[in-house]
PDB file of C-alpha atoms in Angstrom:
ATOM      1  CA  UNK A  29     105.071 114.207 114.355  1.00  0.00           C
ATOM      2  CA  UNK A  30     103.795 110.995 113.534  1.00  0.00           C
ATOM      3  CA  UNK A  31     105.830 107.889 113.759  1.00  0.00           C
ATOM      4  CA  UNK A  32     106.267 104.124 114.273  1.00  0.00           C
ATOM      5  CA  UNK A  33     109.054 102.931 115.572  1.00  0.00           C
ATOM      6  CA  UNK A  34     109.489  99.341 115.426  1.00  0.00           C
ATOM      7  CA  UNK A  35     111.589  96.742 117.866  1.00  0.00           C
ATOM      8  CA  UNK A  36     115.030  95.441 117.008  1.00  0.00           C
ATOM      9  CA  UNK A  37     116.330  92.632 114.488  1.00  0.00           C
ATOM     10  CA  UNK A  38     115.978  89.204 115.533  1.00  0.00           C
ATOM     11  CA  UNK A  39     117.821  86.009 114.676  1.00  0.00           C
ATOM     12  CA  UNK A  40     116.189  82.959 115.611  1.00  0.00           C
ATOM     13  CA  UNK A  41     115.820  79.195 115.117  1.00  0.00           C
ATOM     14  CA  UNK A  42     113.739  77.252 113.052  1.00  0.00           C
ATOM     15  CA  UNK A  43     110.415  75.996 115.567  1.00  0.00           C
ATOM     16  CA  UNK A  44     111.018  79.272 118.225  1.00  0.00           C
ATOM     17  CA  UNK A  45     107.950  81.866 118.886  1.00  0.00           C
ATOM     18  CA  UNK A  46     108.732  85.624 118.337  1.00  0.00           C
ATOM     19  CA  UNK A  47     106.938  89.111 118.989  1.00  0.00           C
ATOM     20  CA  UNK A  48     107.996  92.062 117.496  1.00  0.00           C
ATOM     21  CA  UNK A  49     106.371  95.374 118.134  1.00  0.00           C
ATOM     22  CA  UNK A  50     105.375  98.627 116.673  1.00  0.00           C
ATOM     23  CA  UNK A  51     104.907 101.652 118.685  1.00  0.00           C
ATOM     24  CA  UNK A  52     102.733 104.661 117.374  1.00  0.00           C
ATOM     25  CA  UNK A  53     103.246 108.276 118.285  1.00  0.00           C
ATOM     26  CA  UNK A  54     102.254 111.709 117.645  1.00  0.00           C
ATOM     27  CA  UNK A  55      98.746 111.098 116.744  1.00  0.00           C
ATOM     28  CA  UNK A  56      95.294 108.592 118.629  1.00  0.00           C
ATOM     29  CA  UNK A  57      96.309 105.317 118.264  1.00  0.00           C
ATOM     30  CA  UNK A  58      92.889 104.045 118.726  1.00  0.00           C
ATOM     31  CA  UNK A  59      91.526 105.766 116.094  1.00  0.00           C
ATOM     32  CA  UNK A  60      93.904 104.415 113.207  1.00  0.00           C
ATOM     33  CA  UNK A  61      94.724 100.893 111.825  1.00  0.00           C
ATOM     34  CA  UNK A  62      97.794  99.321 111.872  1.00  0.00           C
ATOM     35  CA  UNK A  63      98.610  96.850 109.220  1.00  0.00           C
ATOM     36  CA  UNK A  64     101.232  94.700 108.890  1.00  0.00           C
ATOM     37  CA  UNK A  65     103.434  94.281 105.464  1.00  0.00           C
ATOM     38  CA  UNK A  66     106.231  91.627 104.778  1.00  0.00           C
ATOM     39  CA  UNK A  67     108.934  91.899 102.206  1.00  0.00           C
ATOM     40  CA  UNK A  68     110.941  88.898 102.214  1.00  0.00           C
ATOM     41  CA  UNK A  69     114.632  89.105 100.956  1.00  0.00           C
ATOM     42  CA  UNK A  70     114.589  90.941  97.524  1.00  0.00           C
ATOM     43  CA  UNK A  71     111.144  90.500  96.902  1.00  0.00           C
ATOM     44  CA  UNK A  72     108.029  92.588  96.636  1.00  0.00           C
ATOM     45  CA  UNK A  73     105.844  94.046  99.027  1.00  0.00           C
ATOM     46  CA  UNK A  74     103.049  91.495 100.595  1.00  0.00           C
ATOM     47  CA  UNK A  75      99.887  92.727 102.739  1.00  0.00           C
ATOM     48  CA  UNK A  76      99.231  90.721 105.660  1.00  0.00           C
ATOM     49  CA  UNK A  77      96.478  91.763 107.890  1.00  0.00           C
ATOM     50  CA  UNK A  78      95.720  94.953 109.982  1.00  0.00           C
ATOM     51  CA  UNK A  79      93.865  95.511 113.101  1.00  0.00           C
ATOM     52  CA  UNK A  80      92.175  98.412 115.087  1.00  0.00           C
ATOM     53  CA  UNK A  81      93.568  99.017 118.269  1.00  0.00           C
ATOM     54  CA  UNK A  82      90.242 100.870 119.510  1.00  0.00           C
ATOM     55  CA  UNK A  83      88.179  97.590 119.661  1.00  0.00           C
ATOM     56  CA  UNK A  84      90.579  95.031 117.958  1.00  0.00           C
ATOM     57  CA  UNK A  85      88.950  94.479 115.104  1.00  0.00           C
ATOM     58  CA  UNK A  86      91.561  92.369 113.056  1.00  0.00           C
ATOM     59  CA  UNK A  87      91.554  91.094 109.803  1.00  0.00           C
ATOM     60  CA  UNK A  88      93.932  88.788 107.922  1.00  0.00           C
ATOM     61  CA  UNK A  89      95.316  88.237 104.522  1.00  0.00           C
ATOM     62  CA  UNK A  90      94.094  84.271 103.675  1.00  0.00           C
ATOM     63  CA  UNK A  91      97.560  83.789 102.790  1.00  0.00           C
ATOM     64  CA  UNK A  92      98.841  84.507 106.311  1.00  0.00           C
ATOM     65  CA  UNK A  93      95.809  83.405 108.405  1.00  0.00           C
ATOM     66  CA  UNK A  94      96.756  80.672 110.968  1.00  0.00           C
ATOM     67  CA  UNK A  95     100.521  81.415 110.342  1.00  0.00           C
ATOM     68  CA  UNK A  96     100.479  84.393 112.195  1.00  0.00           C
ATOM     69  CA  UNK A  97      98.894  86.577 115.127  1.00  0.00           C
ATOM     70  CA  UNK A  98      98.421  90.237 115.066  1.00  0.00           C
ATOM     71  CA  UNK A  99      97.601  92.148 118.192  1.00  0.00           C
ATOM     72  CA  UNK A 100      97.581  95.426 120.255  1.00  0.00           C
ATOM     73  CA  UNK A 101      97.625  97.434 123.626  1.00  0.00           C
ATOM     74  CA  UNK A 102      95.913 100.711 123.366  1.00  0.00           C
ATOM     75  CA  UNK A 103      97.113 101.338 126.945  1.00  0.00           C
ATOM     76  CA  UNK A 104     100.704 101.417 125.535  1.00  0.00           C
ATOM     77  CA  UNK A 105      99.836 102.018 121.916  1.00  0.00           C
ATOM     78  CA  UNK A 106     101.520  99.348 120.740  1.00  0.00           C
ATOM     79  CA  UNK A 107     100.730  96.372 117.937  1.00  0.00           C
ATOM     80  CA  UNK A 108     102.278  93.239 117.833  1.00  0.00           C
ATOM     81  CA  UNK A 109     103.314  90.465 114.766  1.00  0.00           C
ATOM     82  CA  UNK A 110     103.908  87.302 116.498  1.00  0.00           C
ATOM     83  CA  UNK A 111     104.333  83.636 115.350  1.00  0.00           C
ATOM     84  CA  UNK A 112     104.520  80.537 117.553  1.00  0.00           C
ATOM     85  CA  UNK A 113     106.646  78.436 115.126  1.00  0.00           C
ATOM     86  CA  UNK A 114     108.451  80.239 112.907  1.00  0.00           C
ATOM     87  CA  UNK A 115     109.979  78.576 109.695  1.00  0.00           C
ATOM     88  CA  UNK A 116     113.035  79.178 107.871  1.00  0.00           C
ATOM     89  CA  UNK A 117     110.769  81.001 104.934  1.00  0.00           C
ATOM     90  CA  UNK A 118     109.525  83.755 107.453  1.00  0.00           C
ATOM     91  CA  UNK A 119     113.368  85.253 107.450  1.00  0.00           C
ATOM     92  CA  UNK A 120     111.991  88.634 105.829  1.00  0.00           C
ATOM     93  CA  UNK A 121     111.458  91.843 107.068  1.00  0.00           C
ATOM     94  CA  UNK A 122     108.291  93.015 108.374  1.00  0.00           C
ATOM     95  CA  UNK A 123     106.695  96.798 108.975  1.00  0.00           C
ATOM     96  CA  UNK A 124     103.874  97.997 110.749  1.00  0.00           C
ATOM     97  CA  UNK A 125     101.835 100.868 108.949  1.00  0.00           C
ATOM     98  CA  UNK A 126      99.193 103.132 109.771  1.00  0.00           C
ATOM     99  CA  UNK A 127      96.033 103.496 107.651  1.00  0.00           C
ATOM    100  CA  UNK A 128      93.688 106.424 107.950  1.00  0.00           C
ATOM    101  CA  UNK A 129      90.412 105.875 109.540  1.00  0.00           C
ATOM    102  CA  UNK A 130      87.150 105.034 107.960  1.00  0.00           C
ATOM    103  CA  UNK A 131      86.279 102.941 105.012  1.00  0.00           C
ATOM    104  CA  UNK A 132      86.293  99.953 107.639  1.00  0.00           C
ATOM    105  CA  UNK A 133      90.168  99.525 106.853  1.00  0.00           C
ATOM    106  CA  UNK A 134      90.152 100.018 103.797  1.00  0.00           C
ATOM    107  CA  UNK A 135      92.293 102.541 103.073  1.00  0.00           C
ATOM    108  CA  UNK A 136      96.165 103.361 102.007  1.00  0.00           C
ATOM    109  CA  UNK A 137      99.577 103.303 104.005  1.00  0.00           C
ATOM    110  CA  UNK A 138     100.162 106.614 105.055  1.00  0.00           C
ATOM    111  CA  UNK A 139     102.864 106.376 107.302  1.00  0.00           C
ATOM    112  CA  UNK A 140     105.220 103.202 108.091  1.00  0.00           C
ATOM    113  CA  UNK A 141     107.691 101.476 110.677  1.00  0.00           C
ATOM    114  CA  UNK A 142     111.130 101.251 109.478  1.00  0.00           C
ATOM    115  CA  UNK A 143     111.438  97.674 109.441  1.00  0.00           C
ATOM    116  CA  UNK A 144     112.486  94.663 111.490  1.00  0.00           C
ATOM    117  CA  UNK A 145     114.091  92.220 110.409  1.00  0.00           C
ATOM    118  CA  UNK A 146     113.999  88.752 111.424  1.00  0.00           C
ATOM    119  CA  UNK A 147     115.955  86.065 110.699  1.00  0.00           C
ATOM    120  CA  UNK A 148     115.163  82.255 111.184  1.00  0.00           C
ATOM    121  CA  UNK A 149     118.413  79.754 110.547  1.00  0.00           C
ATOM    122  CA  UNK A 150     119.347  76.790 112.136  1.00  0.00           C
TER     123      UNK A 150
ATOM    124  CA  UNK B  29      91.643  88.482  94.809  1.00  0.00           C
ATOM    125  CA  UNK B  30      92.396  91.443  93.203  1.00  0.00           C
ATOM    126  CA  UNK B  31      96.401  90.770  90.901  1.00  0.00           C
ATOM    127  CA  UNK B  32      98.240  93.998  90.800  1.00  0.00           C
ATOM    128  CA  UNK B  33     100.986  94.061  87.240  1.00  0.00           C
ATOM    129  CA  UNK B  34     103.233  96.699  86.792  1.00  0.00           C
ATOM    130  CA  UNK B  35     105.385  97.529  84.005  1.00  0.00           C
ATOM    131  CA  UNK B  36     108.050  97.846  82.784  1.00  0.00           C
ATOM    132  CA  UNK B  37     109.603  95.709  85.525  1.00  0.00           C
ATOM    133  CA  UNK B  38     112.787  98.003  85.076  1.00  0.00           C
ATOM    134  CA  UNK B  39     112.897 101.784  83.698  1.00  0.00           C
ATOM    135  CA  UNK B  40     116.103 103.221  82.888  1.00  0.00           C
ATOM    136  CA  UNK B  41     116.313 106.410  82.660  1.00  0.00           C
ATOM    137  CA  UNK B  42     118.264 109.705  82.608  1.00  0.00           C
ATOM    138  CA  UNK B  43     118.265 112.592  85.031  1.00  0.00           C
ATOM    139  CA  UNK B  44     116.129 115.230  84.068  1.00  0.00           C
ATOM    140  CA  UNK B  45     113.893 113.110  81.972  1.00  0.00           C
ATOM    141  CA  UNK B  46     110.422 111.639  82.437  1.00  0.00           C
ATOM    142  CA  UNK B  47     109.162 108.373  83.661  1.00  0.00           C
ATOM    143  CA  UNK B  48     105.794 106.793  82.944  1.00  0.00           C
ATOM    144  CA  UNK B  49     105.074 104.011  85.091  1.00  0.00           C
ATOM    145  CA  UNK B  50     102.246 101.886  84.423  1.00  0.00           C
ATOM    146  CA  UNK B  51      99.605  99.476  86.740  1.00  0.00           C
ATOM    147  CA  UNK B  52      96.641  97.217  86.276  1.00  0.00           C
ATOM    148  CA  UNK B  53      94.438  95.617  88.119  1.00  0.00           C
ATOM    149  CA  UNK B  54      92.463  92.238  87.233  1.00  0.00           C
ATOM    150  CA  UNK B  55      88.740  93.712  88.377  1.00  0.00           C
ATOM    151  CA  UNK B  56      88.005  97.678  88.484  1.00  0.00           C
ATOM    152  CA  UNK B  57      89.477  99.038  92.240  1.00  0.00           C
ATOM    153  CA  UNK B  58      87.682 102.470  91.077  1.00  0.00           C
ATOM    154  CA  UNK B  59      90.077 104.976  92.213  1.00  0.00           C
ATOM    155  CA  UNK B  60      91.272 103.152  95.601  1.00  0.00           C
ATOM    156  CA  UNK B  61      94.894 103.322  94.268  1.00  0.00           C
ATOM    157  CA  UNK B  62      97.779 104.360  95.814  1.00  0.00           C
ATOM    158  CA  UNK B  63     101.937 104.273  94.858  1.00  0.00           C
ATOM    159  CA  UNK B  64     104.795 104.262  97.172  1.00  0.00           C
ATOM    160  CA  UNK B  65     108.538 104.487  97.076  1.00  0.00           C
ATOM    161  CA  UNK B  66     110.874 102.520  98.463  1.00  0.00           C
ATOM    162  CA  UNK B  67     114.590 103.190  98.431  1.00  0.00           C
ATOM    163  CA  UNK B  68     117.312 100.450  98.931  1.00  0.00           C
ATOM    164  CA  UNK B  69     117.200  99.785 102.611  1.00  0.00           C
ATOM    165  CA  UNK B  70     114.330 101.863 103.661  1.00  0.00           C
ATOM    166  CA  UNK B  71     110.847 101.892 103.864  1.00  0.00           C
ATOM    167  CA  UNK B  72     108.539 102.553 101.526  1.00  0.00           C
ATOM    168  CA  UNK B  73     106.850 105.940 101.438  1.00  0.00           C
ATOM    169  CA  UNK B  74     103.449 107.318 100.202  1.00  0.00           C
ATOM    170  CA  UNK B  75     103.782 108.687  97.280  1.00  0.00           C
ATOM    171  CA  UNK B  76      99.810 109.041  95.940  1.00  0.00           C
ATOM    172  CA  UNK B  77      96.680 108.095  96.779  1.00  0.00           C
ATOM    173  CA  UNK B  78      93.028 108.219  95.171  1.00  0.00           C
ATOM    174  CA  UNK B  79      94.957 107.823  92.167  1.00  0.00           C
ATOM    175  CA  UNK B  80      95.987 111.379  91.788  1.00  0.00           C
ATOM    176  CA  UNK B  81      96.048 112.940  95.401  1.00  0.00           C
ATOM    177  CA  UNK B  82     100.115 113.649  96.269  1.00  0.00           C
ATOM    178  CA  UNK B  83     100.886 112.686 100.257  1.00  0.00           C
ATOM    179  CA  UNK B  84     102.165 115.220 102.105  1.00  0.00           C
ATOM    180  CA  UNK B  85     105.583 116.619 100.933  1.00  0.00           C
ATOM    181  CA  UNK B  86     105.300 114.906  97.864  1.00  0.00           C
ATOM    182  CA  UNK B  87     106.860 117.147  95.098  1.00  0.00           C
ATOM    183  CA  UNK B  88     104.686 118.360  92.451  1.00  0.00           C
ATOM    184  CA  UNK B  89     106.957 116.227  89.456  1.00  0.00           C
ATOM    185  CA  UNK B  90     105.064 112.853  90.874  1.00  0.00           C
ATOM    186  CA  UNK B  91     101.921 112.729  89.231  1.00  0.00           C
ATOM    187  CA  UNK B  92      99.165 110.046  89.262  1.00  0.00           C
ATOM    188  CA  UNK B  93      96.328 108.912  86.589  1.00  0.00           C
ATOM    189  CA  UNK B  94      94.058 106.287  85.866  1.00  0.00           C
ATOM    190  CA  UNK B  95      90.643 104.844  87.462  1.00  0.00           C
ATOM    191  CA  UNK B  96      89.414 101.694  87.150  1.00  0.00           C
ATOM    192  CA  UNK B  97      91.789  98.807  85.824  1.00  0.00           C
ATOM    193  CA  UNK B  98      94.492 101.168  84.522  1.00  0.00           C
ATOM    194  CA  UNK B  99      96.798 103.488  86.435  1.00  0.00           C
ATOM    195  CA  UNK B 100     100.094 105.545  85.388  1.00  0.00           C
ATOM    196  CA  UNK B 101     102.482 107.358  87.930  1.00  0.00           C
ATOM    197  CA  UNK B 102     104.451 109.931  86.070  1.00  0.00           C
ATOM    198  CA  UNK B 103     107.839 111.887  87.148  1.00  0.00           C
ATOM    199  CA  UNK B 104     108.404 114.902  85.330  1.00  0.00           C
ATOM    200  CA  UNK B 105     111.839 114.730  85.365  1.00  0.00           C
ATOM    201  CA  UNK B 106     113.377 112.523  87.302  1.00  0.00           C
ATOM    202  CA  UNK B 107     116.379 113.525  90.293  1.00  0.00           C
ATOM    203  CA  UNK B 108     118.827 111.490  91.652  1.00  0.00           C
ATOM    204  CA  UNK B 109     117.242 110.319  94.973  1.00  0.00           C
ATOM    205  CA  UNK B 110     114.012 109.518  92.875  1.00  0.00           C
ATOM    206  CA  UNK B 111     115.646 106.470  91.502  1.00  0.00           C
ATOM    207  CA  UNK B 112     114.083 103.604  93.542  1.00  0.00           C
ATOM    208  CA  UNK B 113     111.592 100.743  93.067  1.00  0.00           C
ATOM    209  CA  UNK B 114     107.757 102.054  93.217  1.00  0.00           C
ATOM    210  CA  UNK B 115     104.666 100.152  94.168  1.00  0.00           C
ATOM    211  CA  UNK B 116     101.169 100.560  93.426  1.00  0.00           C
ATOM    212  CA  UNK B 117      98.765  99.229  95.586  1.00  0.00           C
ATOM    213  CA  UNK B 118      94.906  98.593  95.462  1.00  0.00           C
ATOM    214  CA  UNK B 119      92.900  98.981  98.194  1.00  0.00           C
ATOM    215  CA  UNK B 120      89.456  98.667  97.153  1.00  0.00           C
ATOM    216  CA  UNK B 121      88.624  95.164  96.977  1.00  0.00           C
ATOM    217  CA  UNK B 122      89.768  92.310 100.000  1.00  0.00           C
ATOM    218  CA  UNK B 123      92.313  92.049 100.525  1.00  0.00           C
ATOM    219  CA  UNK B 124      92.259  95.646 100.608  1.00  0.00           C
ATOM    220  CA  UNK B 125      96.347  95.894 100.690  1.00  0.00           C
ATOM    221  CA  UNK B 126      97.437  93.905  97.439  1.00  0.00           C
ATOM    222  CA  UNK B 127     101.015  95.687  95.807  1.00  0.00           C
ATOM    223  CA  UNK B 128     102.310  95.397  92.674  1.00  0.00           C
ATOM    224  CA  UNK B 129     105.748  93.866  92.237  1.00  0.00           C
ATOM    225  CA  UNK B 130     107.244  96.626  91.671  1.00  0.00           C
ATOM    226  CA  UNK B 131     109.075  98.648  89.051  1.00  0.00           C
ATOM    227  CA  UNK B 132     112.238  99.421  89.431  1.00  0.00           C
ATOM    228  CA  UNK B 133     113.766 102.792  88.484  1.00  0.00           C
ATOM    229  CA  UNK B 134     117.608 102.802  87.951  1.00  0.00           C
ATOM    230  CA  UNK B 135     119.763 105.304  86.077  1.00  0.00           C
ATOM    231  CA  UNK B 136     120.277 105.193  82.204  1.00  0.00           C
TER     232      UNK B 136
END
């Protein structure tokens, strides 16, 4: 069975670094994307970036380029959303997805995290 | 970039009936179209891609339509746990991940 399970909510202060993780399971890690989706507090759905664990091969919505790092270890099959400043405006929560292979990433959603959410308040 | 509209933004409607939901996109994303479903407090879910292909363990009263600029999810007749907002998403163009806002599906 395929799943990602994503880490735990987080509350946090305005100007603190995070992590938060996705782990993939019942299927090669290497061999799919994993994209990263944020959906801040009754909003839509926004697309931020994705990367290939195999060679890590990462690519970034403009939007979200600079403002955030994406990253992953294969050995552990694991990806990671991290910031090194977060503001009060990234209070949202984020999840991981997994997108087929081929079509150099692009591709749909097929399976997804079930969320973390963070929180950033002074 | 590619904008993603969906209407209506809300679609009230009765059990048993059926839904059309519509999408455009601002350039042709060919058939590289797919919807999901998200209910309150969970993630979304793969509903279609291709346009018209149904994930697996989709039931057969979600259908999808379109190619090109225009898109249409239907629901034959709609349950109880299909009310939800839905998202269509393009995936053809970069950034190949750009969702609609949404519709949102609530009972009549």
């Amino acid at each position: 069975e395929v799943q990602l399970v994503q880490s735990g909510a987080e509350v946090k202060k305005p100007g603190e670094s995070l992590k938060i993780s996705c782990k993939g399971s019942g299927y090669s890690f290497t061999t799919y994307w994993i994209g990263w989706v944020r959906q801040m507090p009754g909003k839509g759905l926004e697309w931020m970036g994705i990367i290939y664990p195999g060679d890590s091969d990462t690519r970034y919505n403009q939007s979200f380029k600079g403002q955030v790092t994406i990253s992953a270890d294969k050995s552990i099959s694991t990806a990671y959303l991290q910031w090194s400043s977060l503001k009060a405006s990234d209070t949202a929560t984020y999840y991981c997805t997994r997108r087929p292979p081929g079509r150099d990433g692009y591709n749909f959603d097929d399976y997804w995290g079930q969320g973390t959410l963070v929180t950033v308040s002074s | 970039e590619i904008v993603m509209t969906q209407s209506p933004a809300t679609l009230s409607v009765s059990p048993g009936e059926r839904a059309t939901l519509s999408c455009r996109a601002s350039q042709s994303v060919s058939s590289n179209l797919a919807w999901y479903q998200q209910k309150l407090g969970q993630a979304p879910r793969l509903l279609i891609y291709g346009a018209s292909t149904r994930a697996t363990g989709i039931p057969a009263r979600f259908s999808g339509s379109g190619s090109g600029t225009e898109f249409t999810l239907t629901i034959s007749s709609l349950q109880s746990e299909d009310f939800a907002v839905y998202y269509c998403q393009q995936y053809s163009n970069w950034p190949p991940g750009t969702f609609g806002p949404g519709t949102k599906v609530d009972i009549k």
